[in-house]
């Protein structure tokens, strides 16, 4: 074998090895990304301290302030002459928020408290309570784990994620972009509308695809449209929704739209296009 041929074989081997390494690296990054993407959807109350690395006391204080701010929102808005903003969004139950459509800057969420102190848009608070109660009455154990989030709360989660990444060795100039893959950039989380809720099964509290097989999700998926909710991020639709399959995230759109979306088999994004 001549020298040239030997070099060619060695080069080919090296290239194959590098390709394999890159594939493995890419795959593990993708897995970490998927897990974190799921995790960011669970960042309210009970899990708050753990996720942002704060003490329970500090987390409770932030949580309290969040509730206060939200409850004062309408009063403050009217006092500051922003009643027109409330009027503007009053009937807009189908507002689209996703990675490409931010929560409008003048949007005001008007909230009610539901069980465990979670906040939800007052237009769907009763429907959510009814859905949870009926799910329970059917012998299931539903638990809310995330509902309304303020912009500041989302910002805090996002900044904390950046801090933790940097502390773990990520370059500071790369951290914001990497953080955005797992914690929605403030302004692009549907939870900021107050019309989204995450519900899990007490018997299986992991936010992963197996959540779909729990009794709670089976019941919710079969019945949520009766209460005006849709499963917002169905399996195999992440290209369209920008979010991984989340068999725990429900969005309120009102009963007639929920029924129509369900019958169409479309994602919310696709359904809205049919209305244009
Ligand atoms: Zn969610």
PDB file of C-alpha atoms and ligand atoms in Angstrom:
ATOM      1  CA  UNK A   1       0.000   0.000   0.000  1.00  0.00           C
ATOM      2  CA  UNK A   2       1.485   3.336  -0.964  1.00  0.00           C
ATOM      3  CA  UNK A   3       1.814   6.180   1.461  1.00  0.00           C
ATOM      4  CA  UNK A   4      -0.880   8.274  -0.185  1.00  0.00           C
ATOM      5  CA  UNK A   5      -3.472   5.531   0.168  1.00  0.00           C
ATOM      6  CA  UNK A   6      -2.582   5.026   3.833  1.00  0.00           C
ATOM      7  CA  UNK A   7      -3.086   8.720   4.544  1.00  0.00           C
ATOM      8  CA  UNK A   8      -6.446   8.604   2.772  1.00  0.00           C
ATOM      9  CA  UNK A   9      -7.629   5.691   4.915  1.00  0.00           C
ATOM     10  CA  UNK A  10      -6.492   7.392   8.119  1.00  0.00           C
ATOM     11  CA  UNK A  11      -8.232  10.637   7.096  1.00  0.00           C
ATOM     12  CA  UNK A  12     -11.454   8.803   6.253  1.00  0.00           C
ATOM     13  CA  UNK A  13     -11.367   7.038   9.618  1.00  0.00           C
ATOM     14  CA  UNK A  14     -10.774  10.292  11.454  1.00  0.00           C
ATOM     15  CA  UNK A  15     -13.620  11.995   9.588  1.00  0.00           C
ATOM     16  CA  UNK A  16     -15.975   9.152  10.479  1.00  0.00           C
ATOM     17  CA  UNK A  17     -14.973   9.365  14.123  1.00  0.00           C
ATOM     18  CA  UNK A  18     -15.520  13.122  14.231  1.00  0.00           C
ATOM     19  CA  UNK A  19     -18.922  12.729  12.541  1.00  0.00           C
ATOM     20  CA  UNK A  20     -19.927  10.128  15.126  1.00  0.00           C
ATOM     21  CA  UNK A  21     -18.793  12.414  17.968  1.00  0.00           C
ATOM     22  CA  UNK A  22     -20.733  15.351  16.548  1.00  0.00           C
ATOM     23  CA  UNK A  23     -23.841  13.194  16.218  1.00  0.00           C
ATOM     24  CA  UNK A  24     -23.600  11.994  19.832  1.00  0.00           C
ATOM     25  CA  UNK A  25     -22.966  15.534  21.053  1.00  0.00           C
ATOM     26  CA  UNK A  26     -25.890  16.872  19.034  1.00  0.00           C
ATOM     27  CA  UNK A  27     -28.169  14.123  20.302  1.00  0.00           C
ATOM     28  CA  UNK A  28     -27.319  14.729  23.961  1.00  0.00           C
ATOM     29  CA  UNK A  29     -27.821  18.482  23.513  1.00  0.00           C
ATOM     30  CA  UNK A  30     -31.170  17.809  21.881  1.00  0.00           C
ATOM     31  CA  UNK A  31     -32.229  15.595  24.797  1.00  0.00           C
ATOM     32  CA  UNK A  32     -31.153  18.159  27.388  1.00  0.00           C
ATOM     33  CA  UNK A  33     -33.007  20.813  25.405  1.00  0.00           C
ATOM     34  CA  UNK A  34     -36.230  18.756  25.293  1.00  0.00           C
ATOM     35  CA  UNK A  35     -36.112  18.048  29.014  1.00  0.00           C
ATOM     36  CA  UNK A  36     -35.516  21.662  29.914  1.00  0.00           C
ATOM     37  CA  UNK A  37     -38.176  22.846  27.520  1.00  0.00           C
ATOM     38  CA  UNK A  38     -40.634  20.641  29.382  1.00  0.00           C
ATOM     39  CA  UNK A  39     -39.316  21.770  32.734  1.00  0.00           C
ATOM     40  CA  UNK A  40     -39.854  25.457  32.098  1.00  0.00           C
ATOM     41  CA  UNK A  41     -43.569  24.810  31.859  1.00  0.00           C
ATOM     42  CA  UNK A  42     -43.642  23.759  35.506  1.00  0.00           C
ATOM     43  CA  UNK A  43     -42.216  26.817  37.160  1.00  0.00           C
ATOM     44  CA  UNK A  44     -44.959  28.015  39.508  1.00  0.00           C
ATOM     45  CA  UNK A  45     -45.340  28.093  43.275  1.00  0.00           C
ATOM     46  CA  UNK A  46     -44.251  24.752  44.698  1.00  0.00           C
ATOM     47  CA  UNK A  47     -41.421  24.229  42.228  1.00  0.00           C
ATOM     48  CA  UNK A  48     -40.414  27.864  42.107  1.00  0.00           C
ATOM     49  CA  UNK A  49     -37.790  27.896  44.862  1.00  0.00           C
ATOM     50  CA  UNK A  50     -36.179  24.728  43.619  1.00  0.00           C
ATOM     51  CA  UNK A  51     -35.995  25.948  40.043  1.00  0.00           C
ATOM     52  CA  UNK A  52     -34.640  29.419  40.630  1.00  0.00           C
ATOM     53  CA  UNK A  53     -32.458  28.375  43.547  1.00  0.00           C
ATOM     54  CA  UNK A  54     -34.191  30.717  45.997  1.00  0.00           C
ATOM     55  CA  UNK A  55     -35.174  30.006  49.591  1.00  0.00           C
ATOM     56  CA  UNK A  56     -38.771  28.890  50.214  1.00  0.00           C
ATOM     57  CA  UNK A  57     -39.354  32.153  52.076  1.00  0.00           C
ATOM     58  CA  UNK A  58     -38.196  34.295  49.169  1.00  0.00           C
ATOM     59  CA  UNK A  59     -40.248  32.212  46.754  1.00  0.00           C
ATOM     60  CA  UNK A  60     -43.360  32.642  48.897  1.00  0.00           C
ATOM     61  CA  UNK A  61     -42.767  36.397  49.014  1.00  0.00           C
ATOM     62  CA  UNK A  62     -42.425  36.618  45.228  1.00  0.00           C
ATOM     63  CA  UNK A  63     -45.511  34.486  44.839  1.00  0.00           C
ATOM     64  CA  UNK A  64     -47.497  36.738  47.208  1.00  0.00           C
ATOM     65  CA  UNK A  65     -46.419  39.862  45.359  1.00  0.00           C
ATOM     66  CA  UNK A  66     -47.394  38.270  42.079  1.00  0.00           C
ATOM     67  CA  UNK A  67     -50.921  37.601  43.365  1.00  0.00           C
ATOM     68  CA  UNK A  68     -51.205  41.142  44.756  1.00  0.00           C
ATOM     69  CA  UNK A  69     -50.007  42.733  41.515  1.00  0.00           C
ATOM     70  CA  UNK A  70     -52.402  40.692  39.467  1.00  0.00           C
ATOM     71  CA  UNK A  71     -55.363  41.374  41.713  1.00  0.00           C
ATOM     72  CA  UNK A  72     -54.667  45.099  41.629  1.00  0.00           C
ATOM     73  CA  UNK A  73     -54.281  45.144  37.857  1.00  0.00           C
ATOM     74  CA  UNK A  74     -57.830  46.158  36.974  1.00  0.00           C
ATOM     75  CA  UNK A  75     -58.092  48.828  39.653  1.00  0.00           C
ATOM     76  CA  UNK A  76     -54.752  50.311  38.668  1.00  0.00           C
ATOM     77  CA  UNK A  77     -55.537  50.142  34.977  1.00  0.00           C
ATOM     78  CA  UNK A  78     -58.814  52.014  35.401  1.00  0.00           C
ATOM     79  CA  UNK A  79     -57.215  54.568  37.745  1.00  0.00           C
ATOM     80  CA  UNK A  80     -54.446  55.200  35.233  1.00  0.00           C
ATOM     81  CA  UNK A  81     -56.945  55.789  32.444  1.00  0.00           C
ATOM     82  CA  UNK A  82     -56.413  52.450  30.707  1.00  0.00           C
ATOM     83  CA  UNK A  83     -59.995  51.229  30.750  1.00  0.00           C
ATOM     84  CA  UNK A  84     -59.852  51.172  26.938  1.00  0.00           C
ATOM     85  CA  UNK A  85     -57.226  48.443  27.118  1.00  0.00           C
ATOM     86  CA  UNK A  86     -59.518  46.273  29.198  1.00  0.00           C
ATOM     87  CA  UNK A  87     -62.303  46.941  26.705  1.00  0.00           C
ATOM     88  CA  UNK A  88     -60.011  46.139  23.758  1.00  0.00           C
ATOM     89  CA  UNK A  89     -59.134  42.627  24.942  1.00  0.00           C
ATOM     90  CA  UNK A  90     -62.380  41.796  26.699  1.00  0.00           C
ATOM     91  CA  UNK A  91     -63.678  39.588  23.876  1.00  0.00           C
ATOM     92  CA  UNK A  92     -60.358  38.414  22.462  1.00  0.00           C
ATOM     93  CA  UNK A  93     -60.294  34.880  23.758  1.00  0.00           C
ATOM     94  CA  UNK A  94     -58.429  33.612  20.705  1.00  0.00           C
ATOM     95  CA  UNK A  95     -55.309  35.756  21.060  1.00  0.00           C
ATOM     96  CA  UNK A  96     -52.362  33.849  19.600  1.00  0.00           C
ATOM     97  CA  UNK A  97     -49.156  33.787  21.647  1.00  0.00           C
ATOM     98  CA  UNK A  98     -46.231  31.626  20.571  1.00  0.00           C
ATOM     99  CA  UNK A  99     -42.518  32.095  19.804  1.00  0.00           C
ATOM    100  CA  UNK A 100     -43.475  34.266  16.793  1.00  0.00           C
ATOM    101  CA  UNK A 101     -46.370  36.195  18.354  1.00  0.00           C
ATOM    102  CA  UNK A 102     -45.706  38.072  21.581  1.00  0.00           C
ATOM    103  CA  UNK A 103     -48.252  39.027  24.208  1.00  0.00           C
ATOM    104  CA  UNK A 104     -49.383  42.506  23.055  1.00  0.00           C
ATOM    105  CA  UNK A 105     -47.697  45.258  25.060  1.00  0.00           C
ATOM    106  CA  UNK A 106     -51.006  46.810  26.086  1.00  0.00           C
ATOM    107  CA  UNK A 107     -52.588  43.497  27.125  1.00  0.00           C
ATOM    108  CA  UNK A 108     -54.031  43.424  30.627  1.00  0.00           C
ATOM    109  CA  UNK A 109     -54.838  40.128  32.312  1.00  0.00           C
ATOM    110  CA  UNK A 110     -57.759  40.272  34.709  1.00  0.00           C
ATOM    111  CA  UNK A 111     -57.518  37.391  37.108  1.00  0.00           C
ATOM    112  CA  UNK A 112     -59.298  35.282  39.661  1.00  0.00           C
ATOM    113  CA  UNK A 113     -57.803  32.914  42.165  1.00  0.00           C
ATOM    114  CA  UNK A 114     -58.499  29.210  41.736  1.00  0.00           C
ATOM    115  CA  UNK A 115     -57.449  26.348  44.002  1.00  0.00           C
ATOM    116  CA  UNK A 116     -54.039  26.460  45.686  1.00  0.00           C
ATOM    117  CA  UNK A 117     -53.896  30.202  45.002  1.00  0.00           C
ATOM    118  CA  UNK A 118     -53.213  29.890  41.315  1.00  0.00           C
ATOM    119  CA  UNK A 119     -54.300  32.789  39.161  1.00  0.00           C
ATOM    120  CA  UNK A 120     -56.219  32.424  35.948  1.00  0.00           C
ATOM    121  CA  UNK A 121     -58.097  34.786  33.635  1.00  0.00           C
ATOM    122  CA  UNK A 122     -61.453  35.470  35.247  1.00  0.00           C
ATOM    123  CA  UNK A 123     -63.236  34.549  31.995  1.00  0.00           C
ATOM    124  CA  UNK A 124     -62.251  30.910  32.506  1.00  0.00           C
ATOM    125  CA  UNK A 125     -61.810  30.605  36.282  1.00  0.00           C
ATOM    126  CA  UNK A 126     -65.228  28.996  36.752  1.00  0.00           C
ATOM    127  CA  UNK A 127     -64.776  26.674  33.768  1.00  0.00           C
ATOM    128  CA  UNK A 128     -61.408  25.543  35.133  1.00  0.00           C
ATOM    129  CA  UNK A 129     -62.853  24.950  38.601  1.00  0.00           C
ATOM    130  CA  UNK A 130     -65.740  22.937  37.106  1.00  0.00           C
ATOM    131  CA  UNK A 131     -63.371  20.889  34.943  1.00  0.00           C
ATOM    132  CA  UNK A 132     -61.079  20.062  37.880  1.00  0.00           C
ATOM    133  CA  UNK A 133     -64.030  19.200  40.134  1.00  0.00           C
ATOM    134  CA  UNK A 134     -65.666  16.948  37.531  1.00  0.00           C
ATOM    135  CA  UNK A 135     -62.336  15.272  36.787  1.00  0.00           C
ATOM    136  CA  UNK A 136     -62.026  14.557  40.511  1.00  0.00           C
ATOM    137  CA  UNK A 137     -65.603  13.364  40.760  1.00  0.00           C
ATOM    138  CA  UNK A 138     -64.745  10.829  38.054  1.00  0.00           C
ATOM    139  CA  UNK A 139     -62.185   9.331  40.441  1.00  0.00           C
ATOM    140  CA  UNK A 140     -59.026  11.108  39.236  1.00  0.00           C
ATOM    141  CA  UNK A 141     -56.394  13.186  41.019  1.00  0.00           C
ATOM    142  CA  UNK A 142     -55.732  16.343  38.978  1.00  0.00           C
ATOM    143  CA  UNK A 143     -53.255  18.920  40.299  1.00  0.00           C
ATOM    144  CA  UNK A 144     -52.658  22.364  38.823  1.00  0.00           C
ATOM    145  CA  UNK A 145     -48.924  23.067  38.585  1.00  0.00           C
ATOM    146  CA  UNK A 146     -48.838  26.307  36.609  1.00  0.00           C
ATOM    147  CA  UNK A 147     -51.321  28.974  35.576  1.00  0.00           C
ATOM    148  CA  UNK A 148     -50.931  32.741  35.091  1.00  0.00           C
ATOM    149  CA  UNK A 149     -47.418  34.222  35.052  1.00  0.00           C
ATOM    150  CA  UNK A 150     -46.589  37.922  35.079  1.00  0.00           C
ATOM    151  CA  UNK A 151     -44.066  39.331  32.629  1.00  0.00           C
ATOM    152  CA  UNK A 152     -41.767  40.045  35.587  1.00  0.00           C
ATOM    153  CA  UNK A 153     -42.091  36.477  36.812  1.00  0.00           C
ATOM    154  CA  UNK A 154     -41.227  35.114  33.395  1.00  0.00           C
ATOM    155  CA  UNK A 155     -38.307  37.594  33.215  1.00  0.00           C
ATOM    156  CA  UNK A 156     -37.080  36.414  36.606  1.00  0.00           C
ATOM    157  CA  UNK A 157     -37.222  32.784  35.501  1.00  0.00           C
ATOM    158  CA  UNK A 158     -35.363  33.662  32.321  1.00  0.00           C
ATOM    159  CA  UNK A 159     -32.632  35.697  34.077  1.00  0.00           C
ATOM    160  CA  UNK A 160     -32.202  33.006  36.721  1.00  0.00           C
ATOM    161  CA  UNK A 161     -31.788  30.423  34.003  1.00  0.00           C
ATOM    162  CA  UNK A 162     -29.017  32.533  32.430  1.00  0.00           C
ATOM    163  CA  UNK A 163     -27.289  32.904  35.815  1.00  0.00           C
ATOM    164  CA  UNK A 164     -27.423  29.169  36.445  1.00  0.00           C
ATOM    165  CA  UNK A 165     -26.046  28.405  32.998  1.00  0.00           C
ATOM    166  CA  UNK A 166     -23.132  30.780  33.497  1.00  0.00           C
ATOM    167  CA  UNK A 167     -22.477  29.327  36.957  1.00  0.00           C
ATOM    168  CA  UNK A 168     -22.369  25.893  35.336  1.00  0.00           C
ATOM    169  CA  UNK A 169     -19.719  27.035  32.877  1.00  0.00           C
ATOM    170  CA  UNK A 170     -21.627  28.374  29.849  1.00  0.00           C
ATOM    171  CA  UNK A 171     -19.998  31.402  28.230  1.00  0.00           C
ATOM    172  CA  UNK A 172     -21.925  34.546  29.263  1.00  0.00           C
ATOM    173  CA  UNK A 173     -22.359  35.612  25.623  1.00  0.00           C
ATOM    174  CA  UNK A 174     -23.969  32.264  24.759  1.00  0.00           C
ATOM    175  CA  UNK A 175     -26.153  31.958  27.850  1.00  0.00           C
ATOM    176  CA  UNK A 176     -29.181  34.095  26.768  1.00  0.00           C
ATOM    177  CA  UNK A 177     -29.717  32.101  23.610  1.00  0.00           C
ATOM    178  CA  UNK A 178     -29.319  28.741  25.330  1.00  0.00           C
ATOM    179  CA  UNK A 179     -31.598  29.854  28.185  1.00  0.00           C
ATOM    180  CA  UNK A 180     -34.322  30.773  25.670  1.00  0.00           C
ATOM    181  CA  UNK A 181     -34.584  27.161  24.570  1.00  0.00           C
ATOM    182  CA  UNK A 182     -35.809  26.085  27.980  1.00  0.00           C
ATOM    183  CA  UNK A 183     -37.368  29.212  29.509  1.00  0.00           C
ATOM    184  CA  UNK A 184     -39.589  31.147  27.116  1.00  0.00           C
ATOM    185  CA  UNK A 185     -38.310  34.633  26.416  1.00  0.00           C
ATOM    186  CA  UNK A 186     -40.533  36.972  28.438  1.00  0.00           C
ATOM    187  CA  UNK A 187     -43.444  38.010  26.269  1.00  0.00           C
ATOM    188  CA  UNK A 188     -43.771  34.734  24.380  1.00  0.00           C
ATOM    189  CA  UNK A 189     -45.247  32.488  27.082  1.00  0.00           C
ATOM    190  CA  UNK A 190     -48.946  31.717  26.722  1.00  0.00           C
ATOM    191  CA  UNK A 191     -49.135  31.604  30.511  1.00  0.00           C
ATOM    192  CA  UNK A 192     -48.774  35.414  30.496  1.00  0.00           C
ATOM    193  CA  UNK A 193     -52.238  35.671  28.932  1.00  0.00           C
ATOM    194  CA  UNK A 194     -53.833  34.022  31.955  1.00  0.00           C
ATOM    195  CA  UNK A 195     -55.688  31.655  29.618  1.00  0.00           C
ATOM    196  CA  UNK A 196     -53.349  28.667  29.965  1.00  0.00           C
ATOM    197  CA  UNK A 197     -53.027  26.080  32.697  1.00  0.00           C
ATOM    198  CA  UNK A 198     -50.796  23.078  33.342  1.00  0.00           C
ATOM    199  CA  UNK A 199     -52.512  20.137  35.033  1.00  0.00           C
ATOM    200  CA  UNK A 200     -50.813  16.906  36.066  1.00  0.00           C
ATOM    201  CA  UNK A 201     -51.782  13.621  37.702  1.00  0.00           C
ATOM    202  CA  UNK A 202     -50.924  13.294  41.384  1.00  0.00           C
ATOM    203  CA  UNK A 203     -49.889   9.703  40.627  1.00  0.00           C
ATOM    204  CA  UNK A 204     -47.398  10.805  37.977  1.00  0.00           C
ATOM    205  CA  UNK A 205     -45.965  14.286  38.351  1.00  0.00           C
ATOM    206  CA  UNK A 206     -43.303  14.226  35.638  1.00  0.00           C
ATOM    207  CA  UNK A 207     -43.706  16.667  32.795  1.00  0.00           C
ATOM    208  CA  UNK A 208     -42.880  14.296  29.988  1.00  0.00           C
ATOM    209  CA  UNK A 209     -44.690  12.446  27.230  1.00  0.00           C
ATOM    210  CA  UNK A 210     -45.791   9.635  29.580  1.00  0.00           C
ATOM    211  CA  UNK A 211     -48.085  12.128  31.293  1.00  0.00           C
ATOM    212  CA  UNK A 212     -50.480  11.427  28.378  1.00  0.00           C
ATOM    213  CA  UNK A 213     -51.174   7.904  29.706  1.00  0.00           C
ATOM    214  CA  UNK A 214     -52.301   9.037  33.166  1.00  0.00           C
ATOM    215  CA  UNK A 215     -55.965   8.803  34.106  1.00  0.00           C
ATOM    216  CA  UNK A 216     -56.096  12.559  34.588  1.00  0.00           C
ATOM    217  CA  UNK A 217     -54.866  13.314  31.061  1.00  0.00           C
ATOM    218  CA  UNK A 218     -57.063  10.635  29.529  1.00  0.00           C
ATOM    219  CA  UNK A 219     -60.071  12.247  31.194  1.00  0.00           C
ATOM    220  CA  UNK A 220     -59.003  15.807  30.371  1.00  0.00           C
ATOM    221  CA  UNK A 221     -58.237  15.054  26.730  1.00  0.00           C
ATOM    222  CA  UNK A 222     -61.650  13.416  26.326  1.00  0.00           C
ATOM    223  CA  UNK A 223     -63.599  16.106  28.168  1.00  0.00           C
ATOM    224  CA  UNK A 224     -61.709  19.434  28.155  1.00  0.00           C
ATOM    225  CA  UNK A 225     -63.607  20.862  25.188  1.00  0.00           C
ATOM    226  CA  UNK A 226     -66.862  20.621  27.183  1.00  0.00           C
ATOM    227  CA  UNK A 227     -65.337  23.278  29.441  1.00  0.00           C
ATOM    228  CA  UNK A 228     -63.837  25.380  26.646  1.00  0.00           C
ATOM    229  CA  UNK A 229     -60.254  24.109  26.860  1.00  0.00           C
ATOM    230  CA  UNK A 230     -58.013  22.560  24.183  1.00  0.00           C
ATOM    231  CA  UNK A 231     -54.844  20.512  24.473  1.00  0.00           C
ATOM    232  CA  UNK A 232     -52.650  23.255  23.084  1.00  0.00           C
ATOM    233  CA  UNK A 233     -49.459  21.382  22.110  1.00  0.00           C
ATOM    234  CA  UNK A 234     -50.484  18.004  20.652  1.00  0.00           C
ATOM    235  CA  UNK A 235     -48.131  15.220  19.695  1.00  0.00           C
ATOM    236  CA  UNK A 236     -46.243  15.747  16.447  1.00  0.00           C
ATOM    237  CA  UNK A 237     -47.095  19.428  16.064  1.00  0.00           C
ATOM    238  CA  UNK A 238     -44.035  21.176  17.472  1.00  0.00           C
ATOM    239  CA  UNK A 239     -43.017  22.412  14.015  1.00  0.00           C
ATOM    240  CA  UNK A 240     -46.237  24.433  13.956  1.00  0.00           C
ATOM    241  CA  UNK A 241     -46.636  25.389  17.615  1.00  0.00           C
ATOM    242  CA  UNK A 242     -42.945  25.924  18.398  1.00  0.00           C
ATOM    243  CA  UNK A 243     -43.405  23.929  21.606  1.00  0.00           C
ATOM    244  CA  UNK A 244     -42.790  20.236  22.293  1.00  0.00           C
ATOM    245  CA  UNK A 245     -45.675  17.786  22.897  1.00  0.00           C
ATOM    246  CA  UNK A 246     -47.117  18.852  26.237  1.00  0.00           C
ATOM    247  CA  UNK A 247     -49.897  16.534  27.417  1.00  0.00           C
ATOM    248  CA  UNK A 248     -50.513  18.802  30.436  1.00  0.00           C
ATOM    249  CA  UNK A 249     -50.903  22.293  28.945  1.00  0.00           C
ATOM    250  CA  UNK A 250     -54.498  23.372  28.309  1.00  0.00           C
ATOM    251  CA  UNK A 251     -55.609  26.643  26.762  1.00  0.00           C
ATOM    252  CA  UNK A 252     -59.023  28.235  27.234  1.00  0.00           C
ATOM    253  CA  UNK A 253     -60.717  29.342  23.992  1.00  0.00           C
ATOM    254  CA  UNK A 254     -64.410  29.041  24.928  1.00  0.00           C
ATOM    255  CA  UNK A 255     -66.684  26.028  24.409  1.00  0.00           C
ATOM    256  CA  UNK A 256     -67.717  26.607  20.768  1.00  0.00           C
ATOM    257  CA  UNK A 257     -64.114  27.165  19.573  1.00  0.00           C
ATOM    258  CA  UNK A 258     -62.816  24.263  21.666  1.00  0.00           C
ATOM    259  CA  UNK A 259     -65.395  21.991  20.043  1.00  0.00           C
ATOM    260  CA  UNK A 260     -64.513  23.308  16.577  1.00  0.00           C
ATOM    261  CA  UNK A 261     -60.754  22.879  17.115  1.00  0.00           C
ATOM    262  CA  UNK A 262     -61.320  19.367  18.436  1.00  0.00           C
ATOM    263  CA  UNK A 263     -63.511  18.415  15.457  1.00  0.00           C
ATOM    264  CA  UNK A 264     -61.013  19.889  12.977  1.00  0.00           C
ATOM    265  CA  UNK A 265     -58.068  17.917  14.360  1.00  0.00           C
ATOM    266  CA  UNK A 266     -55.931  21.010  13.732  1.00  0.00           C
ATOM    267  CA  UNK A 267     -53.519  22.846  16.004  1.00  0.00           C
ATOM    268  CA  UNK A 268     -54.686  26.203  17.326  1.00  0.00           C
ATOM    269  CA  UNK A 269     -52.314  27.950  14.883  1.00  0.00           C
ATOM    270  CA  UNK A 270     -53.803  26.080  11.914  1.00  0.00           C
ATOM    271  CA  UNK A 271     -57.363  26.541  13.114  1.00  0.00           C
ATOM    272  CA  UNK A 272     -56.898  30.321  13.387  1.00  0.00           C
ATOM    273  CA  UNK A 273     -55.695  30.374   9.772  1.00  0.00           C
ATOM    274  CA  UNK A 274     -58.981  28.802   8.644  1.00  0.00           C
ATOM    275  CA  UNK A 275     -60.805  31.777  10.188  1.00  0.00           C
ATOM    276  CA  UNK A 276     -58.843  34.365   8.191  1.00  0.00           C
TER     277      UNK A 276
HETATM  278 ZN1  LIG B   1     -47.975  25.318  30.209  1.00  0.00          ZN
END
